[in-house]
């Protein structure tokens, strides 16, 4: 646990505590660890939470195995600061109206997220599949569906945009990180370079797909952040993490635990330091 007197955190204690928790996001259990602590993360997690950040229905196109063309999207920034403008690029096939609900992920009394705003209804359109470029690069150049400046009161964290069709039940995510340039007890670096390396959207176009072999290890492929996140390889055909990279699968439980325990944590992307 943090040394409340020194204000410093021992990395071994963080890892030991997280391992003891089994990296499990056990929703519904309130923490007493934040008593006597005061920082922006503790204050943020005292705000009302909701489980509505979770998508309830998605579908993966069996012909591509990875994408959800009914509604899918990506954002202009993997990491963004308050005051900067975020662009969302969304494709709906067939065309139809949709909305976007924005959430910050954390502890929030066990709910796991807090609703921040809703945009919509927005008119969806079919956006074109990008051509196969040099080294099998798939780089979307879609038209923006929504643009807005990140509000000043959106503190550092991992944020989801839940995309929902209004004339059907299909949903998916976009994901981005809000960063803060300040000192903190814990700096949480999301591994979004890895998410993108294993992203096979639209079909077999990960960094390790060369068009000939399964999980090739060579320099014949490149990948781009300018595309949706496809289904990550797992046992479910229609995972309720569609569009979130690998954050919900592997990293969110640690973020949930850190905020539950009241650590002063800020978040950044691999792209911020590479």
PDB file of C-alpha atoms in Angstrom:
ATOM      1  CA  UNK A   1       0.000   0.000   0.000  1.00  0.00           C
ATOM      2  CA  UNK A   2       1.141   3.616  -0.408  1.00  0.00           C
ATOM      3  CA  UNK A   3       3.131   5.166   2.403  1.00  0.00           C
ATOM      4  CA  UNK A   4       0.621   7.820   3.415  1.00  0.00           C
ATOM      5  CA  UNK A   5       3.238   9.712   5.390  1.00  0.00           C
ATOM      6  CA  UNK A   6       5.887  10.006   2.697  1.00  0.00           C
ATOM      7  CA  UNK A   7       3.520  10.447  -0.238  1.00  0.00           C
ATOM      8  CA  UNK A   8       5.664   8.051  -2.262  1.00  0.00           C
ATOM      9  CA  UNK A   9       4.773   4.663  -3.649  1.00  0.00           C
ATOM     10  CA  UNK A  10       6.983   1.590  -3.747  1.00  0.00           C
ATOM     11  CA  UNK A  11       6.614  -0.217  -7.063  1.00  0.00           C
ATOM     12  CA  UNK A  12       7.015  -3.604  -5.382  1.00  0.00           C
ATOM     13  CA  UNK A  13       4.100  -2.799  -3.085  1.00  0.00           C
ATOM     14  CA  UNK A  14       1.921  -1.847  -6.058  1.00  0.00           C
ATOM     15  CA  UNK A  15       2.730  -5.059  -7.907  1.00  0.00           C
ATOM     16  CA  UNK A  16       2.319  -7.189  -4.793  1.00  0.00           C
ATOM     17  CA  UNK A  17      -1.039  -5.637  -4.015  1.00  0.00           C
ATOM     18  CA  UNK A  18      -2.266  -5.998  -7.569  1.00  0.00           C
ATOM     19  CA  UNK A  19      -1.131  -9.609  -7.712  1.00  0.00           C
ATOM     20  CA  UNK A  20      -2.891 -10.296  -4.443  1.00  0.00           C
ATOM     21  CA  UNK A  21      -6.047  -8.884  -5.951  1.00  0.00           C
ATOM     22  CA  UNK A  22      -5.615 -11.301  -8.844  1.00  0.00           C
ATOM     23  CA  UNK A  23      -5.996  -8.372 -11.260  1.00  0.00           C
ATOM     24  CA  UNK A  24      -9.747  -8.944 -10.927  1.00  0.00           C
ATOM     25  CA  UNK A  25     -12.219  -6.139 -11.410  1.00  0.00           C
ATOM     26  CA  UNK A  26     -14.684  -7.369  -8.800  1.00  0.00           C
ATOM     27  CA  UNK A  27     -17.504  -4.942  -9.513  1.00  0.00           C
ATOM     28  CA  UNK A  28     -19.763  -4.114  -6.594  1.00  0.00           C
ATOM     29  CA  UNK A  29     -17.226  -4.102  -3.740  1.00  0.00           C
ATOM     30  CA  UNK A  30     -16.484  -0.789  -2.097  1.00  0.00           C
ATOM     31  CA  UNK A  31     -12.952   0.015  -0.979  1.00  0.00           C
ATOM     32  CA  UNK A  32     -11.891   1.469   2.363  1.00  0.00           C
ATOM     33  CA  UNK A  33      -8.347   2.070   1.110  1.00  0.00           C
ATOM     34  CA  UNK A  34      -9.081   5.668   0.102  1.00  0.00           C
ATOM     35  CA  UNK A  35      -9.989   6.818   3.608  1.00  0.00           C
ATOM     36  CA  UNK A  36      -7.756   9.717   4.572  1.00  0.00           C
ATOM     37  CA  UNK A  37      -6.386  10.121   1.053  1.00  0.00           C
ATOM     38  CA  UNK A  38      -6.999  13.079  -1.192  1.00  0.00           C
ATOM     39  CA  UNK A  39      -5.994  13.376  -4.827  1.00  0.00           C
ATOM     40  CA  UNK A  40      -7.749  13.936  -8.134  1.00  0.00           C
ATOM     41  CA  UNK A  41      -8.290  10.196  -8.686  1.00  0.00           C
ATOM     42  CA  UNK A  42      -9.944   9.746  -5.286  1.00  0.00           C
ATOM     43  CA  UNK A  43     -12.167  12.764  -5.912  1.00  0.00           C
ATOM     44  CA  UNK A  44     -13.035  11.562  -9.420  1.00  0.00           C
ATOM     45  CA  UNK A  45     -14.073   8.135  -8.169  1.00  0.00           C
ATOM     46  CA  UNK A  46     -16.461   9.651  -5.641  1.00  0.00           C
ATOM     47  CA  UNK A  47     -18.635  10.796  -8.535  1.00  0.00           C
ATOM     48  CA  UNK A  48     -21.607   8.649  -9.585  1.00  0.00           C
ATOM     49  CA  UNK A  49     -20.656   5.655 -11.685  1.00  0.00           C
ATOM     50  CA  UNK A  50     -22.580   3.428 -14.062  1.00  0.00           C
ATOM     51  CA  UNK A  51     -22.245   0.054 -15.735  1.00  0.00           C
ATOM     52  CA  UNK A  52     -23.844   1.437 -18.898  1.00  0.00           C
ATOM     53  CA  UNK A  53     -20.365   1.839 -20.421  1.00  0.00           C
ATOM     54  CA  UNK A  54     -20.544  -1.858 -21.330  1.00  0.00           C
ATOM     55  CA  UNK A  55     -21.853  -2.702 -24.779  1.00  0.00           C
ATOM     56  CA  UNK A  56     -24.632  -5.269 -24.754  1.00  0.00           C
ATOM     57  CA  UNK A  57     -24.700  -6.539 -28.332  1.00  0.00           C
ATOM     58  CA  UNK A  58     -22.182  -6.695 -31.128  1.00  0.00           C
ATOM     59  CA  UNK A  59     -21.585  -8.788 -34.188  1.00  0.00           C
ATOM     60  CA  UNK A  60     -18.477  -9.798 -36.099  1.00  0.00           C
ATOM     61  CA  UNK A  61     -18.680 -10.292 -39.855  1.00  0.00           C
ATOM     62  CA  UNK A  62     -18.004 -14.010 -40.440  1.00  0.00           C
ATOM     63  CA  UNK A  63     -16.481 -13.333 -43.852  1.00  0.00           C
ATOM     64  CA  UNK A  64     -13.698 -11.184 -42.381  1.00  0.00           C
ATOM     65  CA  UNK A  65     -13.643 -12.770 -38.894  1.00  0.00           C
ATOM     66  CA  UNK A  66     -12.543  -9.567 -37.169  1.00  0.00           C
ATOM     67  CA  UNK A  67     -14.540  -6.472 -38.080  1.00  0.00           C
ATOM     68  CA  UNK A  68     -18.054  -5.262 -37.279  1.00  0.00           C
ATOM     69  CA  UNK A  69     -19.039  -3.262 -40.383  1.00  0.00           C
ATOM     70  CA  UNK A  70     -22.526  -2.459 -39.052  1.00  0.00           C
ATOM     71  CA  UNK A  71     -20.890   0.166 -36.837  1.00  0.00           C
ATOM     72  CA  UNK A  72     -17.169   0.693 -36.303  1.00  0.00           C
ATOM     73  CA  UNK A  73     -14.800   3.606 -35.877  1.00  0.00           C
ATOM     74  CA  UNK A  74     -11.503   5.069 -34.752  1.00  0.00           C
ATOM     75  CA  UNK A  75     -10.230   8.365 -33.342  1.00  0.00           C
ATOM     76  CA  UNK A  76      -7.670  10.933 -34.427  1.00  0.00           C
ATOM     77  CA  UNK A  77      -5.522  10.709 -31.285  1.00  0.00           C
ATOM     78  CA  UNK A  78      -4.363   7.711 -29.289  1.00  0.00           C
ATOM     79  CA  UNK A  79      -3.536  10.207 -26.542  1.00  0.00           C
ATOM     80  CA  UNK A  80      -4.911  13.716 -26.170  1.00  0.00           C
ATOM     81  CA  UNK A  81      -4.788  16.583 -23.669  1.00  0.00           C
ATOM     82  CA  UNK A  82      -7.678  18.743 -22.467  1.00  0.00           C
ATOM     83  CA  UNK A  83      -8.319  21.599 -24.874  1.00  0.00           C
ATOM     84  CA  UNK A  84      -7.175  19.633 -27.915  1.00  0.00           C
ATOM     85  CA  UNK A  85      -9.676  18.557 -30.569  1.00  0.00           C
ATOM     86  CA  UNK A  86     -10.622  14.908 -30.968  1.00  0.00           C
ATOM     87  CA  UNK A  87     -12.090  13.664 -34.244  1.00  0.00           C
ATOM     88  CA  UNK A  88     -14.176  10.488 -34.442  1.00  0.00           C
ATOM     89  CA  UNK A  89     -14.395   8.591 -37.706  1.00  0.00           C
ATOM     90  CA  UNK A  90     -17.354   6.209 -37.844  1.00  0.00           C
ATOM     91  CA  UNK A  91     -18.701   3.950 -40.569  1.00  0.00           C
ATOM     92  CA  UNK A  92     -22.166   2.400 -40.557  1.00  0.00           C
ATOM     93  CA  UNK A  93     -23.179  -0.185 -43.130  1.00  0.00           C
ATOM     94  CA  UNK A  94     -25.973   0.196 -44.028  1.00  0.00           C
ATOM     95  CA  UNK A  95     -26.201   3.931 -43.501  1.00  0.00           C
ATOM     96  CA  UNK A  96     -28.233   4.982 -40.503  1.00  0.00           C
ATOM     97  CA  UNK A  97     -28.326   7.189 -37.413  1.00  0.00           C
ATOM     98  CA  UNK A  98     -26.182   6.476 -34.373  1.00  0.00           C
ATOM     99  CA  UNK A  99     -25.106   8.071 -31.116  1.00  0.00           C
ATOM    100  CA  UNK A 100     -21.899   8.129 -29.073  1.00  0.00           C
ATOM    101  CA  UNK A 101     -21.807   7.905 -25.285  1.00  0.00           C
ATOM    102  CA  UNK A 102     -18.499   8.852 -23.667  1.00  0.00           C
ATOM    103  CA  UNK A 103     -17.240   7.251 -20.465  1.00  0.00           C
ATOM    104  CA  UNK A 104     -14.142   7.425 -18.315  1.00  0.00           C
ATOM    105  CA  UNK A 105     -13.077   4.044 -16.951  1.00  0.00           C
ATOM    106  CA  UNK A 106     -12.056   3.643 -13.313  1.00  0.00           C
ATOM    107  CA  UNK A 107     -13.449   2.269 -10.062  1.00  0.00           C
ATOM    108  CA  UNK A 108     -16.489   4.453  -9.275  1.00  0.00           C
ATOM    109  CA  UNK A 109     -17.748   2.404  -6.363  1.00  0.00           C
ATOM    110  CA  UNK A 110     -17.551  -0.814  -8.363  1.00  0.00           C
ATOM    111  CA  UNK A 111     -19.382   0.362 -11.486  1.00  0.00           C
ATOM    112  CA  UNK A 112     -16.194   0.653 -13.521  1.00  0.00           C
ATOM    113  CA  UNK A 113     -17.061   3.821 -15.430  1.00  0.00           C
ATOM    114  CA  UNK A 114     -18.633   7.276 -15.369  1.00  0.00           C
ATOM    115  CA  UNK A 115     -20.824   8.728 -18.100  1.00  0.00           C
ATOM    116  CA  UNK A 116     -19.631  12.103 -19.357  1.00  0.00           C
ATOM    117  CA  UNK A 117     -21.699  13.086 -22.375  1.00  0.00           C
ATOM    118  CA  UNK A 118     -23.804  11.876 -25.287  1.00  0.00           C
ATOM    119  CA  UNK A 119     -23.473  13.056 -28.879  1.00  0.00           C
ATOM    120  CA  UNK A 120     -26.214  12.362 -31.375  1.00  0.00           C
ATOM    121  CA  UNK A 121     -28.208  11.443 -33.176  1.00  0.00           C
ATOM    122  CA  UNK A 122     -25.530  11.541 -35.876  1.00  0.00           C
ATOM    123  CA  UNK A 123     -25.993  10.420 -39.452  1.00  0.00           C
ATOM    124  CA  UNK A 124     -23.875   7.396 -40.268  1.00  0.00           C
ATOM    125  CA  UNK A 125     -22.428   6.695 -43.667  1.00  0.00           C
ATOM    126  CA  UNK A 126     -20.573   3.854 -45.351  1.00  0.00           C
ATOM    127  CA  UNK A 127     -16.905   4.826 -45.268  1.00  0.00           C
ATOM    128  CA  UNK A 128     -14.550   3.180 -47.804  1.00  0.00           C
ATOM    129  CA  UNK A 129     -12.187   0.347 -47.051  1.00  0.00           C
ATOM    130  CA  UNK A 130      -8.631   1.600 -47.544  1.00  0.00           C
ATOM    131  CA  UNK A 131      -6.533   0.118 -50.347  1.00  0.00           C
ATOM    132  CA  UNK A 132      -3.756  -2.295 -49.507  1.00  0.00           C
ATOM    133  CA  UNK A 133      -0.669  -0.096 -49.467  1.00  0.00           C
ATOM    134  CA  UNK A 134       3.032  -0.755 -49.357  1.00  0.00           C
ATOM    135  CA  UNK A 135       3.882  -3.470 -46.834  1.00  0.00           C
ATOM    136  CA  UNK A 136       0.167  -4.356 -46.592  1.00  0.00           C
ATOM    137  CA  UNK A 137      -0.636  -1.079 -44.816  1.00  0.00           C
ATOM    138  CA  UNK A 138      -4.370  -0.382 -44.311  1.00  0.00           C
ATOM    139  CA  UNK A 139      -4.634   3.333 -43.548  1.00  0.00           C
ATOM    140  CA  UNK A 140      -8.190   4.688 -43.442  1.00  0.00           C
ATOM    141  CA  UNK A 141      -8.769   8.261 -44.550  1.00  0.00           C
ATOM    142  CA  UNK A 142     -12.384   8.532 -43.461  1.00  0.00           C
ATOM    143  CA  UNK A 143     -14.422  11.687 -43.152  1.00  0.00           C
ATOM    144  CA  UNK A 144     -14.954  12.785 -39.523  1.00  0.00           C
ATOM    145  CA  UNK A 145     -18.337  12.027 -38.005  1.00  0.00           C
ATOM    146  CA  UNK A 146     -17.853  14.107 -34.856  1.00  0.00           C
ATOM    147  CA  UNK A 147     -15.274  16.627 -33.582  1.00  0.00           C
ATOM    148  CA  UNK A 148     -15.039  18.266 -30.164  1.00  0.00           C
ATOM    149  CA  UNK A 149     -12.481  19.771 -27.792  1.00  0.00           C
ATOM    150  CA  UNK A 150     -11.636  17.647 -24.759  1.00  0.00           C
ATOM    151  CA  UNK A 151     -13.164  19.459 -21.746  1.00  0.00           C
ATOM    152  CA  UNK A 152     -10.786  20.821 -19.121  1.00  0.00           C
ATOM    153  CA  UNK A 153     -12.442  18.750 -16.393  1.00  0.00           C
ATOM    154  CA  UNK A 154     -11.777  15.413 -18.120  1.00  0.00           C
ATOM    155  CA  UNK A 155      -8.901  14.194 -15.980  1.00  0.00           C
ATOM    156  CA  UNK A 156      -6.274  11.731 -17.138  1.00  0.00           C
ATOM    157  CA  UNK A 157      -7.649   8.283 -17.815  1.00  0.00           C
ATOM    158  CA  UNK A 158      -8.766   5.796 -20.423  1.00  0.00           C
ATOM    159  CA  UNK A 159     -11.965   6.833 -22.179  1.00  0.00           C
ATOM    160  CA  UNK A 160     -14.442   4.889 -24.271  1.00  0.00           C
ATOM    161  CA  UNK A 161     -16.822   6.147 -26.887  1.00  0.00           C
ATOM    162  CA  UNK A 162     -19.690   3.645 -27.068  1.00  0.00           C
ATOM    163  CA  UNK A 163     -21.076   3.670 -30.612  1.00  0.00           C
ATOM    164  CA  UNK A 164     -24.734   2.629 -30.793  1.00  0.00           C
ATOM    165  CA  UNK A 165     -26.957   2.324 -33.842  1.00  0.00           C
ATOM    166  CA  UNK A 166     -30.369   3.905 -33.281  1.00  0.00           C
ATOM    167  CA  UNK A 167     -32.334   1.721 -35.701  1.00  0.00           C
ATOM    168  CA  UNK A 168     -30.656  -1.542 -34.719  1.00  0.00           C
ATOM    169  CA  UNK A 169     -29.012  -2.972 -31.605  1.00  0.00           C
ATOM    170  CA  UNK A 170     -25.396  -3.202 -32.802  1.00  0.00           C
ATOM    171  CA  UNK A 171     -22.696  -1.435 -30.801  1.00  0.00           C
ATOM    172  CA  UNK A 172     -18.909  -1.105 -30.677  1.00  0.00           C
ATOM    173  CA  UNK A 173     -16.249   1.105 -29.102  1.00  0.00           C
ATOM    174  CA  UNK A 174     -13.632   3.678 -29.871  1.00  0.00           C
ATOM    175  CA  UNK A 175     -10.933   4.187 -27.244  1.00  0.00           C
ATOM    176  CA  UNK A 176      -8.532   7.002 -26.371  1.00  0.00           C
ATOM    177  CA  UNK A 177      -6.390   8.256 -23.497  1.00  0.00           C
ATOM    178  CA  UNK A 178      -6.560  11.674 -21.871  1.00  0.00           C
ATOM    179  CA  UNK A 179      -3.153  12.612 -20.509  1.00  0.00           C
ATOM    180  CA  UNK A 180      -1.960  15.140 -17.925  1.00  0.00           C
ATOM    181  CA  UNK A 181       1.564  16.518 -17.798  1.00  0.00           C
ATOM    182  CA  UNK A 182       2.058  16.334 -14.046  1.00  0.00           C
ATOM    183  CA  UNK A 183       3.803  14.222 -11.458  1.00  0.00           C
ATOM    184  CA  UNK A 184       1.862  11.320  -9.959  1.00  0.00           C
ATOM    185  CA  UNK A 185       2.452   8.278  -7.781  1.00  0.00           C
ATOM    186  CA  UNK A 186       1.849   5.901 -10.684  1.00  0.00           C
ATOM    187  CA  UNK A 187       2.257   6.413 -14.419  1.00  0.00           C
ATOM    188  CA  UNK A 188       0.065   3.914 -16.286  1.00  0.00           C
ATOM    189  CA  UNK A 189       1.386   3.394 -19.815  1.00  0.00           C
ATOM    190  CA  UNK A 190      -1.191   1.704 -22.016  1.00  0.00           C
ATOM    191  CA  UNK A 191       0.310  -0.787 -24.450  1.00  0.00           C
ATOM    192  CA  UNK A 192      -1.566   0.481 -27.486  1.00  0.00           C
ATOM    193  CA  UNK A 193       1.368  -0.176 -29.817  1.00  0.00           C
ATOM    194  CA  UNK A 194       0.815  -3.835 -28.953  1.00  0.00           C
ATOM    195  CA  UNK A 195      -2.950  -3.547 -29.446  1.00  0.00           C
ATOM    196  CA  UNK A 196      -2.289  -2.186 -32.908  1.00  0.00           C
ATOM    197  CA  UNK A 197       0.383  -4.755 -33.730  1.00  0.00           C
ATOM    198  CA  UNK A 198      -2.161  -7.541 -33.175  1.00  0.00           C
ATOM    199  CA  UNK A 199      -5.075  -5.661 -34.758  1.00  0.00           C
ATOM    200  CA  UNK A 200      -6.181  -7.672 -37.789  1.00  0.00           C
ATOM    201  CA  UNK A 201      -8.781  -5.200 -39.070  1.00  0.00           C
ATOM    202  CA  UNK A 202     -10.285  -5.555 -41.605  1.00  0.00           C
ATOM    203  CA  UNK A 203      -9.083  -9.152 -42.094  1.00  0.00           C
ATOM    204  CA  UNK A 204      -5.633 -10.645 -41.492  1.00  0.00           C
ATOM    205  CA  UNK A 205      -3.794  -7.302 -41.504  1.00  0.00           C
ATOM    206  CA  UNK A 206      -1.886  -7.369 -38.219  1.00  0.00           C
ATOM    207  CA  UNK A 207       1.805  -6.553 -38.033  1.00  0.00           C
ATOM    208  CA  UNK A 208       2.453 -10.295 -38.081  1.00  0.00           C
ATOM    209  CA  UNK A 209       0.349 -11.067 -41.163  1.00  0.00           C
ATOM    210  CA  UNK A 210       2.375 -11.131 -44.369  1.00  0.00           C
ATOM    211  CA  UNK A 211      -0.307 -12.719 -46.552  1.00  0.00           C
ATOM    212  CA  UNK A 212       1.463 -16.058 -46.693  1.00  0.00           C
ATOM    213  CA  UNK A 213       2.056 -17.492 -43.236  1.00  0.00           C
ATOM    214  CA  UNK A 214       0.349 -17.527 -39.848  1.00  0.00           C
ATOM    215  CA  UNK A 215       1.893 -14.953 -37.484  1.00  0.00           C
ATOM    216  CA  UNK A 216       4.922 -14.194 -39.628  1.00  0.00           C
ATOM    217  CA  UNK A 217       7.980 -12.651 -37.986  1.00  0.00           C
ATOM    218  CA  UNK A 218       9.468 -10.408 -40.660  1.00  0.00           C
ATOM    219  CA  UNK A 219       9.446  -6.820 -41.898  1.00  0.00           C
ATOM    220  CA  UNK A 220       6.910  -7.287 -44.684  1.00  0.00           C
ATOM    221  CA  UNK A 221       3.990  -5.605 -42.896  1.00  0.00           C
ATOM    222  CA  UNK A 222       3.137  -2.228 -41.396  1.00  0.00           C
ATOM    223  CA  UNK A 223       0.087  -1.134 -39.420  1.00  0.00           C
ATOM    224  CA  UNK A 224      -1.727   2.153 -38.859  1.00  0.00           C
ATOM    225  CA  UNK A 225      -3.678   3.695 -35.990  1.00  0.00           C
ATOM    226  CA  UNK A 226      -6.021   5.127 -38.634  1.00  0.00           C
ATOM    227  CA  UNK A 227      -8.411   2.182 -38.549  1.00  0.00           C
ATOM    228  CA  UNK A 228     -10.852   0.530 -36.144  1.00  0.00           C
ATOM    229  CA  UNK A 229      -9.730  -2.150 -33.722  1.00  0.00           C
ATOM    230  CA  UNK A 230     -10.940  -5.542 -34.889  1.00  0.00           C
ATOM    231  CA  UNK A 231     -11.809  -8.494 -32.703  1.00  0.00           C
ATOM    232  CA  UNK A 232      -8.834  -9.664 -30.703  1.00  0.00           C
ATOM    233  CA  UNK A 233      -8.105 -13.387 -31.056  1.00  0.00           C
ATOM    234  CA  UNK A 234     -10.104 -15.119 -28.335  1.00  0.00           C
ATOM    235  CA  UNK A 235     -12.666 -17.824 -27.822  1.00  0.00           C
ATOM    236  CA  UNK A 236     -15.722 -15.584 -28.283  1.00  0.00           C
ATOM    237  CA  UNK A 237     -17.094 -14.881 -31.743  1.00  0.00           C
ATOM    238  CA  UNK A 238     -18.772 -11.625 -30.714  1.00  0.00           C
ATOM    239  CA  UNK A 239     -16.797 -10.232 -27.767  1.00  0.00           C
ATOM    240  CA  UNK A 240     -18.270  -7.322 -25.842  1.00  0.00           C
ATOM    241  CA  UNK A 241     -14.912  -5.550 -26.102  1.00  0.00           C
ATOM    242  CA  UNK A 242     -15.191  -4.882 -29.853  1.00  0.00           C
ATOM    243  CA  UNK A 243     -13.258  -1.751 -30.809  1.00  0.00           C
ATOM    244  CA  UNK A 244     -11.389  -1.283 -27.508  1.00  0.00           C
ATOM    245  CA  UNK A 245      -8.089  -2.825 -28.577  1.00  0.00           C
ATOM    246  CA  UNK A 246      -6.838  -5.051 -25.768  1.00  0.00           C
ATOM    247  CA  UNK A 247      -7.401  -2.626 -22.892  1.00  0.00           C
ATOM    248  CA  UNK A 248     -10.558  -4.204 -21.481  1.00  0.00           C
ATOM    249  CA  UNK A 249      -9.072  -7.669 -21.814  1.00  0.00           C
ATOM    250  CA  UNK A 250      -5.706  -7.207 -20.140  1.00  0.00           C
ATOM    251  CA  UNK A 251      -5.186  -3.727 -18.678  1.00  0.00           C
ATOM    252  CA  UNK A 252      -8.460  -2.440 -17.274  1.00  0.00           C
ATOM    253  CA  UNK A 253      -8.401  -4.739 -14.208  1.00  0.00           C
ATOM    254  CA  UNK A 254      -5.146  -3.109 -13.058  1.00  0.00           C
ATOM    255  CA  UNK A 255      -6.452   0.412 -13.699  1.00  0.00           C
ATOM    256  CA  UNK A 256      -9.649  -0.459 -11.804  1.00  0.00           C
ATOM    257  CA  UNK A 257      -7.621  -1.749  -8.846  1.00  0.00           C
ATOM    258  CA  UNK A 258      -5.250   1.233  -8.755  1.00  0.00           C
ATOM    259  CA  UNK A 259      -8.158   3.666  -8.652  1.00  0.00           C
ATOM    260  CA  UNK A 260     -10.029   1.521  -6.139  1.00  0.00           C
ATOM    261  CA  UNK A 261      -7.009   1.719  -3.829  1.00  0.00           C
ATOM    262  CA  UNK A 262      -6.750   5.480  -4.233  1.00  0.00           C
ATOM    263  CA  UNK A 263      -3.413   5.733  -6.008  1.00  0.00           C
ATOM    264  CA  UNK A 264      -2.690   9.037  -7.693  1.00  0.00           C
ATOM    265  CA  UNK A 265      -2.332   7.722 -11.254  1.00  0.00           C
ATOM    266  CA  UNK A 266      -2.005   9.350 -14.651  1.00  0.00           C
ATOM    267  CA  UNK A 267      -2.270   7.596 -18.003  1.00  0.00           C
ATOM    268  CA  UNK A 268      -0.435   7.814 -21.288  1.00  0.00           C
ATOM    269  CA  UNK A 269      -0.026   6.010 -24.591  1.00  0.00           C
ATOM    270  CA  UNK A 270       2.970   4.184 -26.021  1.00  0.00           C
ATOM    271  CA  UNK A 271       2.922   6.913 -28.661  1.00  0.00           C
ATOM    272  CA  UNK A 272       3.698   9.530 -25.998  1.00  0.00           C
ATOM    273  CA  UNK A 273       7.151   8.096 -25.336  1.00  0.00           C
ATOM    274  CA  UNK A 274       8.094   6.366 -28.603  1.00  0.00           C
TER     275      UNK A 274
END
